[in-house]
Tab-separated table of C-alpha atoms in Angstrom:
chain	number	residue	atom	x	y	z
V	252	ARG	CA	38.422	85.586	-48.847
V	253	ARG	CA	36.954	82.315	-50.263
V	254	ILE	CA	40.431	81.272	-51.404
V	255	MET	CA	41.918	82.105	-48.177
V	256	ARG	CA	39.393	80.001	-46.282
V	257	VAL	CA	39.937	77.076	-48.594
V	258	ALA	CA	43.669	77.466	-48.240
V	259	ILE	CA	43.496	77.384	-44.426
V	260	LEU	CA	41.307	74.241	-44.590
V	261	ILE	CA	43.763	72.581	-46.942
V	262	GLY	CA	47.127	73.592	-45.675
V	263	GLY	CA	46.832	76.048	-42.977
V	264	LYS	CA	48.642	79.444	-42.467
V	265	ARG	CA	51.769	78.413	-44.504
V	266	ARG	CA	49.483	77.949	-47.589
V	267	VAL	CA	48.015	81.407	-46.919
V	268	ARG	CA	51.537	82.875	-47.022
V	269	ARG	CA	52.228	81.139	-50.315
V	270	LEU	CA	48.987	82.609	-51.611
V	271	ILE	CA	50.016	86.072	-50.588
V	272	MET	CA	53.407	85.490	-52.313
V	273	ALA	CA	51.633	84.424	-55.536
V	274	ALA	CA	49.372	87.514	-55.400
V	275	GLY	CA	52.600	89.763	-54.845
V	276	LEU	CA	54.104	88.100	-57.932
V	277	GLY	CA	51.027	88.710	-60.028
V	278	ILE	CA	50.826	92.318	-58.937
V	279	ALA	CA	54.536	92.716	-59.713
V	280	ALA	CA	53.924	91.126	-63.177
V	281	SER	CA	51.137	93.553	-63.922
V	282	LEU	CA	53.332	96.478	-62.913
V	283	ILE	CA	55.927	95.656	-65.553
V	284	GLY	CA	53.561	97.015	-68.329
V	285	ALA	CA	52.664	100.264	-66.430
V	286	ARG	CA	54.139	103.506	-67.760
V	287	GLY	CA	54.741	104.726	-64.238
V	288	LEU	CA	57.348	102.065	-63.703
V	289	ASP	CA	59.801	103.812	-66.026
V	290	ALA	CA	59.971	106.822	-63.598
V	291	LEU	CA	60.239	104.392	-60.658
V	292	VAL	CA	63.153	102.484	-62.136
V	293	ASP	CA	64.886	105.711	-62.938
V	294	GLY	CA	65.118	106.410	-59.310
V	295	VAL	CA	66.660	103.069	-58.422
V	296	GLU	CA	70.352	102.853	-57.926
V	297	PRO	CA	71.379	99.280	-59.283
V	298	PRO	CA	73.531	97.154	-57.162
V	299	ASP	CA	77.231	97.572	-57.474
V	300	THR	CA	78.496	95.194	-60.295
V	301	HIS	CA	82.159	95.406	-59.295
V	302	ILE	CA	82.873	91.871	-58.321
V	303	PRO	CA	86.401	91.122	-56.865
V	304	VAL	CA	87.830	88.165	-58.441
V	305	SER	CA	90.705	85.747	-57.561
V	306	THR	CA	94.261	86.699	-58.541
V	307	LEU	CA	95.616	84.243	-61.148
V	308	VAL	CA	99.049	83.217	-61.957
V	309	LEU	CA	99.421	81.694	-65.527
V	310	ASP	CA	102.033	79.914	-67.484
V	311	ARG	CA	103.621	81.132	-70.699
V	312	ASN	CA	100.636	79.812	-72.785
V	313	GLY	CA	97.898	81.147	-70.372
V	314	ARG	CA	97.208	77.892	-68.431
V	315	LEU	CA	96.427	78.327	-64.827
V	316	LEU	CA	99.314	77.600	-62.475
V	317	ARG	CA	97.833	78.749	-59.253
V	318	ALA	CA	94.797	80.839	-58.153
V	319	PHE	CA	94.411	82.821	-54.781
V	320	THR	CA	91.079	83.321	-53.086
V	321	VAL	CA	89.532	86.828	-52.753
V	322	ALA	CA	89.722	88.699	-49.415
V	323	ASP	CA	86.789	86.852	-47.891
V	324	GLY	CA	88.306	83.506	-48.661
V	325	ARG	CA	86.088	82.634	-51.583
V	326	TRP	CA	87.248	81.137	-54.943
V	327	ARG	CA	85.767	83.426	-57.611
V	328	LEU	CA	87.791	83.038	-60.752
V	329	PRO	CA	87.257	85.528	-63.601
V	330	VAL	CA	85.258	83.958	-66.567
V	331	THR	CA	83.305	85.185	-69.553
V	332	ALA	CA	80.631	83.382	-71.651
V	333	ASP	CA	83.114	82.711	-74.487
V	334	GLN	CA	85.347	80.680	-72.131
V	335	VAL	CA	82.404	78.329	-71.174
V	336	ASP	CA	81.153	75.384	-73.128
V	337	PRO	CA	78.228	76.558	-75.433
V	338	ARG	CA	76.095	73.510	-74.292
V	339	TYR	CA	76.212	74.744	-70.719
V	340	LEU	CA	75.050	78.088	-71.764
V	341	ASP	CA	72.218	76.637	-73.938
V	342	MET	CA	71.102	74.535	-70.927
V	343	LEU	CA	71.334	77.444	-68.461
V	344	LEU	CA	69.046	79.584	-70.667
V	345	ALA	CA	66.714	76.774	-71.338
V	346	PHE	CA	66.366	75.905	-67.568
V	347	GLU	CA	66.594	79.206	-66.073
V	348	ASP	CA	65.711	82.116	-68.469
V	349	GLY	CA	64.408	81.068	-71.901
V	350	ARG	CA	63.711	84.629	-72.980
V	351	PHE	CA	66.979	86.181	-71.499
V	352	TYR	CA	67.702	87.963	-74.773
V	353	GLU	CA	64.213	89.310	-75.149
V	354	HIS	CA	62.932	90.593	-71.769
V	355	PRO	CA	64.161	94.022	-70.172
V	356	GLY	CA	65.286	92.154	-66.970
V	357	VAL	CA	62.029	90.841	-65.872
V	358	ASP	CA	59.885	88.338	-67.743
V	359	PRO	CA	56.094	89.039	-66.906
V	360	ARG	CA	55.224	85.830	-68.509
V	361	ALA	CA	57.387	83.807	-66.303
V	362	LEU	CA	56.325	85.689	-63.156
V	363	THR	CA	52.541	85.044	-64.008
V	364	ARG	CA	53.323	81.401	-64.701
V	365	ALA	CA	55.108	81.169	-61.290
V	366	ALA	CA	52.233	82.677	-59.497
V	367	LEU	CA	49.737	80.446	-61.214
V	368	GLN	CA	51.776	77.270	-60.460
V	369	LEU	CA	52.171	78.367	-56.797
V	370	LEU	CA	48.371	78.809	-56.555
V	371	ALA	CA	47.619	75.456	-58.228
V	372	ASN	CA	50.240	73.295	-56.488
V	373	GLY	CA	50.622	74.963	-53.109
V	374	ARG	CA	54.371	75.082	-53.533
V	375	ILE	CA	57.006	76.832	-55.599
V	376	VAL	CA	57.300	74.988	-58.972
V	377	SER	CA	59.258	77.705	-60.697
V	378	GLY	CA	60.497	80.879	-59.211
V	379	GLY	CA	59.903	83.231	-62.213
V	380	SER	CA	63.226	84.852	-61.749
V	381	THR	CA	65.241	85.755	-64.739
V	382	LEU	CA	69.080	85.661	-64.724
V	383	THR	CA	69.158	89.419	-64.265
V	384	MET	CA	66.845	89.125	-61.271
V	385	GLN	CA	69.100	86.420	-59.835
V	386	LEU	CA	72.161	88.491	-60.382
V	387	ALA	CA	70.551	91.397	-58.621
V	388	ARG	CA	69.697	89.112	-55.611
V	389	LEU	CA	73.418	87.927	-55.616
V	390	LEU	CA	74.741	91.475	-55.668
V	391	ASP	CA	72.273	92.854	-53.214
V	392	GLY	CA	72.342	89.854	-50.831
V	393	GLY	CA	68.750	90.577	-49.686
V	394	SER	CA	65.890	88.144	-49.209
V	395	THR	CA	63.284	87.722	-52.021
V	396	ARG	CA	60.955	85.464	-50.129
V	397	SER	CA	58.372	88.237	-49.391
V	398	PRO	CA	56.412	90.279	-52.047
V	399	SER	CA	58.354	93.497	-51.093
V	400	GLY	CA	61.686	91.606	-51.497
V	401	LYS	CA	60.583	90.304	-54.877
V	402	LEU	CA	59.516	93.774	-55.912
V	403	ARG	CA	62.829	95.102	-54.863
V	404	GLN	CA	64.665	92.510	-56.867
V	405	ILE	CA	62.400	93.353	-59.905
V	406	LEU	CA	63.212	96.948	-59.776
V	407	ALA	CA	66.957	96.254	-59.219
V	408	ALA	CA	66.984	93.909	-62.342
V	409	LEU	CA	65.263	96.529	-64.508
V	410	ALA	CA	67.867	99.069	-63.448
V	411	LEU	CA	70.760	96.747	-64.123
V	412	GLU	CA	69.489	96.070	-67.542
V	413	ARG	CA	69.399	99.896	-68.374
V	414	ARG	CA	73.113	100.132	-67.473
V	415	LEU	CA	74.607	96.818	-68.643
V	416	ASP	CA	74.200	94.973	-71.872
V	417	LYS	CA	73.152	91.248	-71.867
V	418	PRO	CA	76.735	89.831	-72.359
V	419	ARG	CA	77.998	91.713	-69.363
V	420	ILE	CA	74.980	90.611	-67.220
V	421	LEU	CA	75.667	87.026	-68.315
V	422	ASP	CA	79.314	87.283	-67.379
V	423	ALA	CA	78.662	88.673	-64.100
V	424	TYR	CA	76.125	85.890	-63.382
V	425	LEU	CA	78.753	83.306	-64.470
V	426	GLN	CA	81.300	84.722	-61.993
V	427	LEU	CA	79.055	85.164	-59.043
V	428	ALA	CA	76.584	82.168	-59.028
V	429	PRO	CA	77.158	80.154	-55.755
V	430	TYR	CA	78.150	76.477	-55.972
V	431	GLY	CA	78.494	75.387	-52.363
V	432	GLY	CA	80.977	76.178	-49.665
V	433	ASN	CA	83.452	78.954	-50.787
V	434	LEU	CA	82.982	78.266	-54.510
V	435	GLU	CA	81.434	80.986	-56.623
V	436	GLY	CA	81.200	81.160	-60.252
V	437	VAL	CA	81.152	78.467	-62.956
V	438	ARG	CA	84.926	78.357	-63.448
V	439	ALA	CA	85.748	77.722	-59.745
V	440	ALA	CA	83.001	75.059	-59.651
V	441	SER	CA	84.212	73.373	-62.688
V	442	LEU	CA	87.746	73.134	-61.428
V	443	ALA	CA	86.548	72.060	-57.960
V	444	TRP	CA	84.054	69.486	-58.897
V	445	PHE	CA	85.562	68.149	-62.267
V	446	GLY	CA	89.266	69.310	-62.171
V	447	ARG	CA	88.923	70.905	-65.589
V	448	GLU	CA	88.287	74.365	-67.099
V	449	PRO	CA	84.654	74.953	-68.110
V	450	ALA	CA	85.447	75.337	-71.856
V	451	ARG	CA	84.853	71.761	-72.497
V	452	LEU	CA	82.208	69.880	-70.522
V	453	SER	CA	80.201	66.647	-70.792
V	454	ILE	CA	76.445	66.976	-71.049
V	455	ALA	CA	76.139	65.667	-67.373
V	456	GLN	CA	78.714	68.057	-66.107
V	457	ALA	CA	77.107	71.057	-67.780
V	458	ALA	CA	73.625	70.011	-66.377
V	459	LEU	CA	75.023	69.681	-62.841
V	460	LEU	CA	76.652	73.119	-63.078
V	461	VAL	CA	73.198	74.588	-64.018
V	462	ALA	CA	71.451	72.789	-61.153
V	463	LEU	CA	73.740	73.517	-58.255
V	464	PRO	CA	73.173	77.416	-57.863
V	465	GLN	CA	69.480	76.960	-57.094
V	466	SER	CA	70.304	75.158	-53.827
V	467	PRO	CA	74.133	75.212	-53.454
V	468	GLU	CA	74.357	73.811	-50.039
V	469	ALA	CA	71.507	71.269	-50.180
V	470	ARG	CA	72.814	69.900	-53.584
V	471	ARG	CA	76.515	69.868	-52.786
V	472	PRO	CA	77.705	66.707	-54.527
V	473	ASP	CA	80.363	65.850	-51.810
V	474	LEU	CA	77.759	66.097	-49.100
V	475	HIS	CA	74.418	65.320	-50.891
V	476	PRO	CA	75.158	63.369	-54.047
V	477	ASP	CA	71.733	61.957	-54.439
V	478	ALA	CA	70.107	65.383	-54.282
V	479	ALA	CA	72.788	66.598	-56.802
V	480	ARG	CA	71.958	63.808	-59.157
V	481	ARG	CA	68.178	64.324	-59.013
V	482	ALA	CA	68.682	68.070	-59.668
V	483	ARG	CA	71.073	67.425	-62.521
V	484	ASP	CA	68.510	65.012	-64.151
V	485	ARG	CA	65.784	67.587	-63.859
V	486	VAL	CA	67.947	69.944	-65.808
V	487	LEU	CA	68.598	67.151	-68.464
V	488	ASP	CA	64.743	66.615	-68.699
V	489	ARG	CA	64.273	70.285	-69.318
V	490	ALA	CA	67.075	70.521	-71.811
V	491	LEU	CA	65.592	67.527	-73.694
V	492	ALA	CA	62.115	69.080	-73.823
V	493	ALA	CA	63.731	72.310	-75.032
V	494	GLY	CA	65.540	70.561	-77.886
V	495	VAL	CA	68.978	71.551	-76.484
V	496	ILE	CA	70.006	67.843	-76.276
V	497	GLY	CA	68.883	64.657	-77.895
V	498	PRO	CA	67.332	61.624	-76.180
V	499	ARG	CA	70.572	59.504	-76.604
V	500	GLU	CA	72.638	62.380	-75.007
V	501	ALA	CA	70.234	62.646	-72.085
V	502	GLN	CA	70.218	58.908	-71.511
V	503	THR	CA	73.997	58.806	-71.444
V	504	ALA	CA	74.211	61.861	-69.190
V	505	ARG	CA	71.850	60.380	-66.750
V	506	GLY	CA	74.191	57.282	-66.402
V	507	GLU	CA	77.252	59.366	-65.600
V	508	PRO	CA	78.059	59.485	-61.827
V	509	VAL	CA	78.106	62.886	-60.051
V	510	PRO	CA	81.431	63.740	-58.259
V	511	THR	CA	81.549	62.862	-54.706
V	512	ARG	CA	84.650	64.683	-53.651
V	513	ARG	CA	85.957	68.293	-54.219
V	514	ARG	CA	89.252	68.466	-56.127
V	515	ALA	CA	92.112	70.666	-55.328
V	516	PHE	CA	92.758	73.781	-57.347
V	517	PRO	CA	95.832	73.824	-59.541
V	518	LEU	CA	98.989	74.431	-57.396
V	519	LEU	CA	102.022	74.338	-59.814
V	520	ALA	CA	105.127	76.418	-59.105
V	521	ALA	CA	103.542	77.393	-55.910
V	522	HIS	CA	106.512	79.434	-54.526
V	523	ALA	CA	107.197	81.244	-57.804
V	524	ALA	CA	103.420	82.078	-58.050
V	525	ARG	CA	103.431	83.368	-54.600
V	526	ARG	CA	106.536	85.511	-55.195
V	527	ALA	CA	104.921	87.032	-58.336
V	528	LEU	CA	101.764	87.938	-56.215
V	529	LEU	CA	103.852	89.620	-53.729
V	530	SER	CA	105.866	91.534	-56.249
V	531	ALA	CA	102.629	93.328	-57.582
V	532	PRO	CA	99.726	92.643	-55.119
V	533	GLY	CA	97.422	94.867	-56.977
V	534	ARG	CA	97.616	93.021	-60.245
V	535	ARG	CA	94.779	90.479	-61.033
V	536	GLU	CA	96.798	88.397	-63.412
V	537	HIS	CA	100.437	87.421	-63.558
V	538	ARG	CA	102.036	85.491	-66.483
V	539	LEU	CA	105.313	83.542	-65.879
V	540	THR	CA	107.774	82.002	-68.444
V	541	ILE	CA	107.053	78.590	-66.916
V	542	ASP	CA	105.497	75.889	-68.948
V	543	ALA	CA	102.755	74.216	-66.909
V	544	GLY	CA	103.037	70.764	-68.659
V	545	LEU	CA	106.788	70.559	-68.008
V	546	GLN	CA	106.383	72.044	-64.510
V	547	GLN	CA	103.852	69.188	-63.693
V	548	ARG	CA	106.100	66.445	-64.970
V	549	LEU	CA	109.164	67.788	-63.112
V	550	GLU	CA	107.243	68.219	-59.823
V	551	ASP	CA	106.034	64.629	-60.168
V	552	LEU	CA	109.636	63.367	-60.932
V	553	ALA	CA	111.160	65.478	-58.020
V	554	ARG	CA	108.448	63.993	-55.504
V	555	GLU	CA	109.150	60.500	-56.739
V	556	ARG	CA	112.915	60.820	-56.452
V	557	ALA	CA	112.868	62.519	-53.104
V	558	GLY	CA	110.793	59.880	-51.661
V	559	SER	CA	113.050	57.064	-52.854
V	560	LEU	CA	116.144	58.917	-51.513
V	561	GLY	CA	115.104	59.160	-47.989
V	562	GLU	CA	112.741	60.996	-45.570
V	563	HIS	CA	114.735	64.090	-45.017
V	564	VAL	CA	115.838	64.853	-48.577
V	565	SER	CA	114.955	67.898	-50.635
V	566	VAL	CA	115.188	67.955	-54.475
V	567	ALA	CA	115.511	71.049	-56.680
V	568	VAL	CA	115.236	70.969	-60.438
V	569	LEU	CA	115.616	74.025	-62.743
V	570	VAL	CA	115.029	73.996	-66.506
V	571	ALA	CA	115.915	77.088	-68.497
V	572	ASP	CA	115.948	77.951	-72.278
V	573	HIS	CA	119.670	78.278	-72.985
V	574	ALA	CA	119.116	80.669	-75.758
V	575	THR	CA	116.933	83.157	-73.965
V	576	GLY	CA	117.636	82.438	-70.278
V	577	GLU	CA	113.778	81.917	-69.620
V	578	VAL	CA	112.970	79.735	-66.785
V	579	LEU	CA	110.687	76.930	-68.078
V	580	ALA	CA	110.201	74.982	-64.919
């Protein structure tokens, strides 16, 4: 009661709500060690981990020609951890969940720290949520701003960890994390903000991709570049403190500008890709005999020549392997 009275004097009812949330976090943290929690988790049905992903059309070497949005209009490209720059993964774990491979879905240490920081600072300094808890929230779609919502998230995360191993949980997070607008997943975000696959990223790019999912709309680089830069730099500071990057790398990364526009997704051999989709609409991946590099050069050439020939001119170019008959572009 004394804490409550002090809270009201200092910050009013909003601070009281924060204190209640902190108490809820502390109670939840203490529950993790209780034996009765096992039985409680056994009765929890984990969120559905089936995540619809965009249909891809690839060239003969596996390069992306064209992707299609999922049914709700979102870009959610399939991706696994081995397709992502290792430095991004190191920064993600350092910033979001340093004990990811050790905890059972919930980190009591992180929850307790978050509660104490909330009590001491009167604001949320760190959320205490593990990647598994964040995945549970993304799959469930419910709010975790109340103690009951946080407890529901905790139980769902524990249930998820009983059914999925760590690599599958990480892959699911990488596919579902929000990045602003209709972008979901690190691969869609990397293509949209940097125009490249996430297999090779600069330190600054990796840090930005770690920062955006926390507040994807408030930190959208095309709408709020200053907020995006500040969030990126906080990730860099944490990565430096954790020894993931060195001082010189951090300094160089801070000097790199954040993107201020969203790039278009690859759209090569657009009509052939569409035809492949319509021929087998249930298939999630289509591979054509086309060579993406050759296709890009010929599209550029055709566009340039058509423009010089006149306003109402169409140009068609076909390149095939004379030995096999395979269409290359």
